Tab-separated table of C-alpha atoms in Angstrom:
chain	number	residue	atom	x	y	z
A	22	UNK	CA	-8.392	-5.650	35.025
A	23	UNK	CA	-8.687	-2.223	33.423
A	24	UNK	CA	-5.240	-1.227	34.762
A	25	UNK	CA	-3.732	-4.458	33.442
A	26	UNK	CA	-5.161	-3.826	29.989
A	27	UNK	CA	-3.785	-0.276	30.056
A	28	UNK	CA	-0.363	-1.596	31.042
A	29	UNK	CA	-0.531	-4.206	28.284
A	30	UNK	CA	-1.338	-1.560	25.640
A	31	UNK	CA	1.539	0.578	26.933
A	32	UNK	CA	3.924	-2.375	26.545
A	33	UNK	CA	2.724	-3.078	23.013
A	34	UNK	CA	3.175	0.594	22.103
A	35	UNK	CA	6.688	0.735	23.529
A	36	UNK	CA	7.841	-2.362	21.647
A	37	UNK	CA	6.029	-1.246	18.477
A	38	UNK	CA	7.828	2.112	18.458
A	39	UNK	CA	11.196	0.417	19.008
A	40	UNK	CA	10.516	-1.929	16.092
A	41	UNK	CA	9.544	0.943	13.801
A	42	UNK	CA	12.738	2.900	14.447
A	43	UNK	CA	14.912	-0.129	13.680
A	44	UNK	CA	13.074	-1.605	10.670
A	45	UNK	CA	12.459	1.703	8.884
A	46	UNK	CA	15.800	1.703	6.954
A	47	UNK	CA	15.177	-1.904	5.842
A	48	UNK	CA	11.634	-1.133	4.668
A	49	UNK	CA	12.792	1.937	2.751
A	50	UNK	CA	15.538	-0.092	1.085
A	51	UNK	CA	13.122	-2.886	0.126
A	52	UNK	CA	10.601	-0.406	-1.304
A	53	UNK	CA	13.288	1.407	-3.278
A	54	UNK	CA	14.370	-1.876	-4.924
A	55	UNK	CA	10.934	-2.584	-6.379
A	56	UNK	CA	8.307	-0.814	-8.452
A	57	UNK	CA	5.123	-0.065	-6.490
A	58	UNK	CA	1.953	0.894	-8.342
A	59	UNK	CA	-1.752	1.475	-7.883
A	60	UNK	CA	-3.773	-0.243	-10.606
A	61	UNK	CA	-7.075	1.448	-11.480
A	62	UNK	CA	-9.866	0.317	-13.809
A	63	UNK	CA	-12.775	-2.117	-13.946
A	64	UNK	CA	-13.399	-4.741	-11.264
A	65	UNK	CA	-10.511	-7.246	-11.321
A	66	UNK	CA	-13.071	-10.034	-10.946
A	67	UNK	CA	-14.122	-9.319	-14.532
A	68	UNK	CA	-11.861	-11.749	-16.375
A	69	UNK	CA	-12.188	-9.895	-19.677
A	70	UNK	CA	-11.277	-6.492	-18.227
A	71	UNK	CA	-7.956	-4.903	-19.148
A	72	UNK	CA	-7.246	-4.369	-15.474
A	73	UNK	CA	-7.453	-8.124	-14.885
A	74	UNK	CA	-5.157	-8.764	-17.869
A	75	UNK	CA	-2.605	-6.176	-16.713
A	76	UNK	CA	-2.649	-7.521	-13.159
A	77	UNK	CA	-1.853	-11.015	-14.447
A	78	UNK	CA	0.889	-9.721	-16.751
A	79	UNK	CA	2.613	-7.708	-14.005
A	80	UNK	CA	2.241	-10.342	-11.291
A	81	UNK	CA	5.633	-11.197	-9.709
A	82	UNK	CA	7.255	-8.347	-11.674
A	83	UNK	CA	5.766	-5.291	-9.940
A	84	UNK	CA	4.204	-4.751	-6.518
A	85	UNK	CA	0.535	-4.028	-7.292
A	86	UNK	CA	-1.917	-2.351	-4.929
A	87	UNK	CA	-5.636	-2.141	-5.632
A	88	UNK	CA	-7.200	1.034	-4.201
A	89	UNK	CA	-10.402	-0.801	-3.233
A	90	UNK	CA	-8.359	-2.935	-0.798
A	91	UNK	CA	-6.793	0.158	0.756
A	92	UNK	CA	-10.037	2.113	1.072
A	93	UNK	CA	-12.323	-0.721	2.141
A	94	UNK	CA	-13.058	1.031	5.425
A	95	UNK	CA	-14.024	4.289	3.648
A	96	UNK	CA	-11.189	6.329	5.180
A	97	UNK	CA	-11.551	9.047	2.586
A	98	UNK	CA	-15.288	8.846	1.993
A	99	UNK	CA	-16.588	10.161	5.318
A	100	UNK	CA	-14.325	12.907	6.589
A	101	UNK	CA	-12.008	13.473	3.640
A	102	UNK	CA	-12.463	14.677	0.088
A	103	UNK	CA	-11.221	13.708	-3.373
A	104	UNK	CA	-8.155	15.912	-2.972
A	105	UNK	CA	-7.065	13.845	0.026
A	106	UNK	CA	-7.396	10.663	-2.015
A	107	UNK	CA	-5.341	12.158	-4.860
A	108	UNK	CA	-2.592	13.286	-2.477
A	109	UNK	CA	-2.539	9.842	-0.901
A	110	UNK	CA	-2.134	8.166	-4.301
A	111	UNK	CA	0.485	10.669	-5.437
A	112	UNK	CA	2.700	10.175	-2.410
A	113	UNK	CA	2.344	6.449	-1.727
A	114	UNK	CA	3.404	4.752	-4.964
A	115	UNK	CA	5.907	5.081	-7.795
A	116	UNK	CA	3.194	5.273	-10.470
A	117	UNK	CA	-0.557	4.950	-10.997
A	118	UNK	CA	-1.551	2.705	-13.927
A	119	UNK	CA	-5.017	3.511	-15.257
A	120	UNK	CA	-7.105	1.200	-17.436
A	121	UNK	CA	-9.740	3.523	-18.916
A	122	UNK	CA	-12.663	1.111	-19.182
A	123	UNK	CA	-15.322	2.067	-16.634
A	124	UNK	CA	-17.332	5.200	-15.705
A	125	UNK	CA	-15.335	5.475	-12.481
A	126	UNK	CA	-12.001	5.408	-14.309
A	127	UNK	CA	-13.223	8.111	-16.739
A	128	UNK	CA	-13.962	10.394	-13.788
A	129	UNK	CA	-10.686	9.541	-12.048
A	130	UNK	CA	-8.674	10.321	-15.183
A	131	UNK	CA	-10.122	13.829	-15.324
A	132	UNK	CA	-9.527	14.444	-11.618
A	133	UNK	CA	-6.027	12.976	-11.542
A	134	UNK	CA	-4.904	14.836	-14.683
A	135	UNK	CA	-5.737	18.097	-12.899
A	136	UNK	CA	-3.775	17.225	-9.762
A	137	UNK	CA	-0.407	18.982	-9.486
A	138	UNK	CA	1.595	15.978	-8.265
A	139	UNK	CA	-0.449	13.012	-9.412
A	140	UNK	CA	-0.615	14.223	-13.006
A	141	UNK	CA	3.153	13.619	-13.246
A	142	UNK	CA	3.033	9.911	-12.374
A	143	UNK	CA	0.120	8.476	-14.366
A	144	UNK	CA	0.368	5.737	-16.969
A	145	UNK	CA	-2.836	5.728	-19.002
A	146	UNK	CA	-3.603	2.595	-21.010
A	147	UNK	CA	-5.815	3.931	-23.790
A	148	UNK	CA	-8.028	1.667	-25.898
A	149	UNK	CA	-6.780	1.771	-29.503
A	150	UNK	CA	-10.409	1.729	-30.683
A	151	UNK	CA	-10.946	5.253	-29.331
A	152	UNK	CA	-7.490	6.678	-30.039
A	153	UNK	CA	-8.582	9.029	-32.847
A	154	UNK	CA	-12.024	9.974	-31.549
A	155	UNK	CA	-12.666	13.670	-30.885
A	156	UNK	CA	-13.907	12.898	-27.404
A	157	UNK	CA	-13.624	14.862	-24.166
A	158	UNK	CA	-11.134	12.300	-22.831
A	159	UNK	CA	-8.844	12.610	-25.869
A	160	UNK	CA	-9.100	16.388	-26.223
A	161	UNK	CA	-9.053	17.013	-22.484
A	162	UNK	CA	-7.064	14.956	-19.958
A	163	UNK	CA	-5.112	12.757	-22.409
A	164	UNK	CA	-4.022	15.709	-24.550
A	165	UNK	CA	-3.043	17.634	-21.422
A	166	UNK	CA	-1.018	14.729	-20.012
A	167	UNK	CA	0.863	14.290	-23.292
A	168	UNK	CA	1.688	17.978	-23.702
A	169	UNK	CA	2.291	19.207	-20.167
A	170	UNK	CA	3.345	16.326	-17.892
A	171	UNK	CA	5.825	13.462	-17.572
A	172	UNK	CA	2.937	10.971	-17.463
A	173	UNK	CA	2.717	8.286	-20.158
A	174	UNK	CA	-0.128	7.353	-22.499
A	175	UNK	CA	0.160	3.861	-24.006
A	176	UNK	CA	-2.289	2.747	-26.690
A	177	UNK	CA	-3.316	-0.921	-26.631
A	178	UNK	CA	-6.040	-3.185	-27.975
A	179	UNK	CA	-8.502	-3.859	-25.151
A	180	UNK	CA	-10.011	-6.826	-27.023
A	181	UNK	CA	-6.765	-8.796	-26.873
A	182	UNK	CA	-4.539	-10.164	-24.130
A	183	UNK	CA	-1.904	-7.884	-22.663
A	184	UNK	CA	1.141	-9.357	-24.405
A	185	UNK	CA	4.839	-9.584	-23.476
A	186	UNK	CA	5.886	-6.591	-25.587
A	187	UNK	CA	3.229	-4.412	-23.938
A	188	UNK	CA	4.285	-5.686	-20.514
A	189	UNK	CA	7.917	-4.718	-21.152
A	190	UNK	CA	6.809	-1.286	-22.392
A	191	UNK	CA	4.622	-0.740	-19.326
A	192	UNK	CA	7.351	-1.785	-16.869
A	193	UNK	CA	9.785	0.610	-18.583
A	194	UNK	CA	7.249	3.423	-18.225
A	195	UNK	CA	6.833	2.628	-14.514
A	196	UNK	CA	10.609	2.659	-13.990
A	197	UNK	CA	10.980	5.943	-15.878
A	198	UNK	CA	8.368	7.665	-13.718
A	199	UNK	CA	9.862	6.167	-10.556
A	200	UNK	CA	13.276	7.540	-11.517
A	201	UNK	CA	11.936	11.055	-11.988
A	202	UNK	CA	9.469	11.171	-9.051
A	203	UNK	CA	8.802	7.910	-7.211
A	204	UNK	CA	7.416	7.433	-3.709
A	205	UNK	CA	7.266	10.540	-1.528
A	206	UNK	CA	6.101	9.309	1.867
A	207	UNK	CA	7.942	6.507	3.614
A	208	UNK	CA	5.778	6.440	6.717
A	209	UNK	CA	3.142	4.427	8.523
A	210	UNK	CA	0.322	5.857	6.367
A	211	UNK	CA	1.850	4.502	3.195
A	212	UNK	CA	0.032	1.150	2.741
A	213	UNK	CA	3.167	-0.508	1.298
A	214	UNK	CA	5.256	0.642	4.256
A	215	UNK	CA	2.527	-0.291	6.743
A	216	UNK	CA	2.222	-3.820	5.336
A	217	UNK	CA	5.921	-4.475	5.910
A	218	UNK	CA	5.805	-2.921	9.367
A	219	UNK	CA	2.846	-5.100	10.392
A	220	UNK	CA	4.784	-8.124	9.100
A	221	UNK	CA	7.640	-7.251	11.489
A	222	UNK	CA	5.165	-6.755	14.361
A	223	UNK	CA	3.692	-10.218	13.787
A	224	UNK	CA	7.172	-11.746	13.768
A	225	UNK	CA	8.094	-10.153	17.107
A	226	UNK	CA	4.797	-10.619	18.937
A	227	UNK	CA	4.159	-14.100	17.556
A	228	UNK	CA	0.405	-13.633	17.920
A	229	UNK	CA	-1.460	-10.355	18.320
A	230	UNK	CA	-5.010	-9.063	18.044
A	231	UNK	CA	-5.900	-6.377	15.522
A	232	UNK	CA	-7.004	-3.918	18.204
A	233	UNK	CA	-3.471	-3.877	19.641
A	234	UNK	CA	-1.914	-3.253	16.227
A	235	UNK	CA	-4.294	-0.282	15.916
A	236	UNK	CA	-3.220	1.010	19.345
A	237	UNK	CA	0.460	0.705	18.367
A	238	UNK	CA	0.049	2.677	15.149
A	239	UNK	CA	-2.184	5.299	16.786
A	240	UNK	CA	0.531	5.811	19.409
A	241	UNK	CA	3.218	6.165	16.717
A	242	UNK	CA	1.142	8.750	14.879
A	243	UNK	CA	0.599	10.798	18.036
A	244	UNK	CA	4.341	10.836	18.762
A	245	UNK	CA	5.440	11.536	15.189
A	246	UNK	CA	2.805	14.152	14.307
A	247	UNK	CA	2.673	17.389	16.275
A	248	UNK	CA	-0.606	18.430	14.625
A	249	UNK	CA	-3.312	16.780	16.707
A	250	UNK	CA	-6.326	18.744	15.457
A	251	UNK	CA	-8.037	15.978	13.500
A	252	UNK	CA	-7.660	12.902	15.681
A	253	UNK	CA	-11.009	11.303	14.782
A	254	UNK	CA	-10.061	11.412	11.122
A	255	UNK	CA	-6.580	10.084	11.934
A	256	UNK	CA	-8.089	7.168	13.887
A	257	UNK	CA	-10.163	6.199	10.857
A	258	UNK	CA	-7.002	6.269	8.753
A	259	UNK	CA	-5.163	4.043	11.221
A	260	UNK	CA	-7.982	1.476	11.262
A	261	UNK	CA	-8.075	1.418	7.470
A	262	UNK	CA	-4.296	1.076	7.152
A	263	UNK	CA	-4.272	-1.839	9.616
A	264	UNK	CA	-7.179	-3.560	7.837
A	265	UNK	CA	-5.482	-3.009	4.496
A	266	UNK	CA	-2.168	-4.452	5.745
A	267	UNK	CA	-3.807	-7.531	7.244
A	268	UNK	CA	-5.918	-8.022	4.126
A	269	UNK	CA	-2.877	-7.790	1.828
A	270	UNK	CA	-0.796	-10.136	3.982
A	271	UNK	CA	-3.715	-12.571	4.057
A	272	UNK	CA	-4.044	-12.474	0.254
A	273	UNK	CA	-0.324	-13.250	0.030
A	274	UNK	CA	-0.878	-16.152	2.473
A	275	UNK	CA	1.666	-14.674	4.877
A	276	UNK	CA	-0.523	-14.691	7.985
A	277	UNK	CA	-2.947	-16.916	9.876
A	278	UNK	CA	-6.038	-15.857	11.798
A	279	UNK	CA	-7.019	-17.657	14.995
A	280	UNK	CA	-10.817	-17.345	15.261
A	281	UNK	CA	-10.922	-18.380	18.921
A	282	UNK	CA	-8.320	-15.872	20.085
A	283	UNK	CA	-9.123	-13.325	17.333
A	284	UNK	CA	-5.393	-12.963	16.755
A	285	UNK	CA	-3.017	-12.945	13.802
A	286	UNK	CA	0.284	-14.760	13.366
A	287	UNK	CA	2.757	-15.416	10.542
A	288	UNK	CA	2.639	-18.414	8.255
A	289	UNK	CA	5.807	-20.146	7.067
A	290	UNK	CA	5.596	-17.971	3.960
A	291	UNK	CA	5.453	-14.845	6.121
A	292	UNK	CA	8.503	-15.944	8.114
A	293	UNK	CA	10.319	-16.701	4.879
A	294	UNK	CA	9.681	-13.128	3.741
A	295	UNK	CA	11.150	-11.805	6.993
A	296	UNK	CA	14.278	-13.902	6.391
A	297	UNK	CA	14.464	-12.592	2.836
A	298	UNK	CA	14.037	-8.880	3.619
A	299	UNK	CA	16.233	-8.636	6.733
A	300	UNK	CA	19.805	-9.794	7.131
A	301	UNK	CA	20.419	-12.703	9.573
A	302	UNK	CA	22.400	-10.590	12.025
A	303	UNK	CA	19.579	-8.038	12.347
A	304	UNK	CA	17.001	-10.793	12.828
A	305	UNK	CA	19.109	-12.486	15.516
A	306	UNK	CA	20.346	-9.389	17.378
A	307	UNK	CA	17.217	-7.246	17.191
A	308	UNK	CA	14.015	-8.983	16.095
A	309	UNK	CA	14.670	-12.179	18.052
A	310	UNK	CA	15.760	-10.130	21.074
A	311	UNK	CA	12.445	-8.258	20.947
A	312	UNK	CA	10.606	-11.593	20.654
A	313	UNK	CA	12.358	-12.768	23.809
A	314	UNK	CA	11.355	-9.538	25.540
A	315	UNK	CA	7.709	-10.188	24.600
A	316	UNK	CA	7.857	-13.806	25.800
A	317	UNK	CA	9.319	-12.717	29.149
A	318	UNK	CA	6.607	-10.080	29.533
A	319	UNK	CA	3.874	-12.669	29.296
């Protein structure tokens, strides 16, 4: 039984690596066509928060990631430090939009403004009420960003809805930053990339347990990364990336979870996205061929 399980994992890893090599150009192209951002601020469950208002305004216009969904498994809280988190943010998205409305966001603004790469791709939404105050935030990080970086500071009224004019202005700022810097890492540890890769895995395998997705991505990382000194830390990253991808796909209603088999599969909406992001010839000649290979294996 143990040998069979080992052979099964090996098969999953082989197919998973083949899928990655073929879908990578499609994923890169899809990511380059859209604007991908991290949105930082107060809890989005607070309906009166600016972060909630911005999320609603940008919905269906920009691809929004919430850091708390990415880091729900504490990948950077145990083994890694704040610098690792900043590097991750700087490399994974086109821009980081910050709603300065909570103690956490105050701290993050100071840290991010001092980061060599991240300080160039921030969009700070400043509350008009505090615009002229001689505060540490205004005289420190905001002044620095305005004078020394390509980051944007947009002043808005936090007591009102985020209106259409402000939405247009924000989207323009995101596009401007993307044009000058944009995403740096198109790899399996980018949560946007990983989400699309997991979507392709689910299409090919039909139904698969999370533990096998983790084994596939761990195998890819071992093959692609010659530096194997910090494997425990890497494993934690892999688990978090898989959880994040499944969580995001679930929120988008693109996957189903079978409680009895503890496995994931695509919904009709998930399959529709596959048909939208890949051309029919590629789906027929490659993805469907790999599906047939999986069916014959079992």
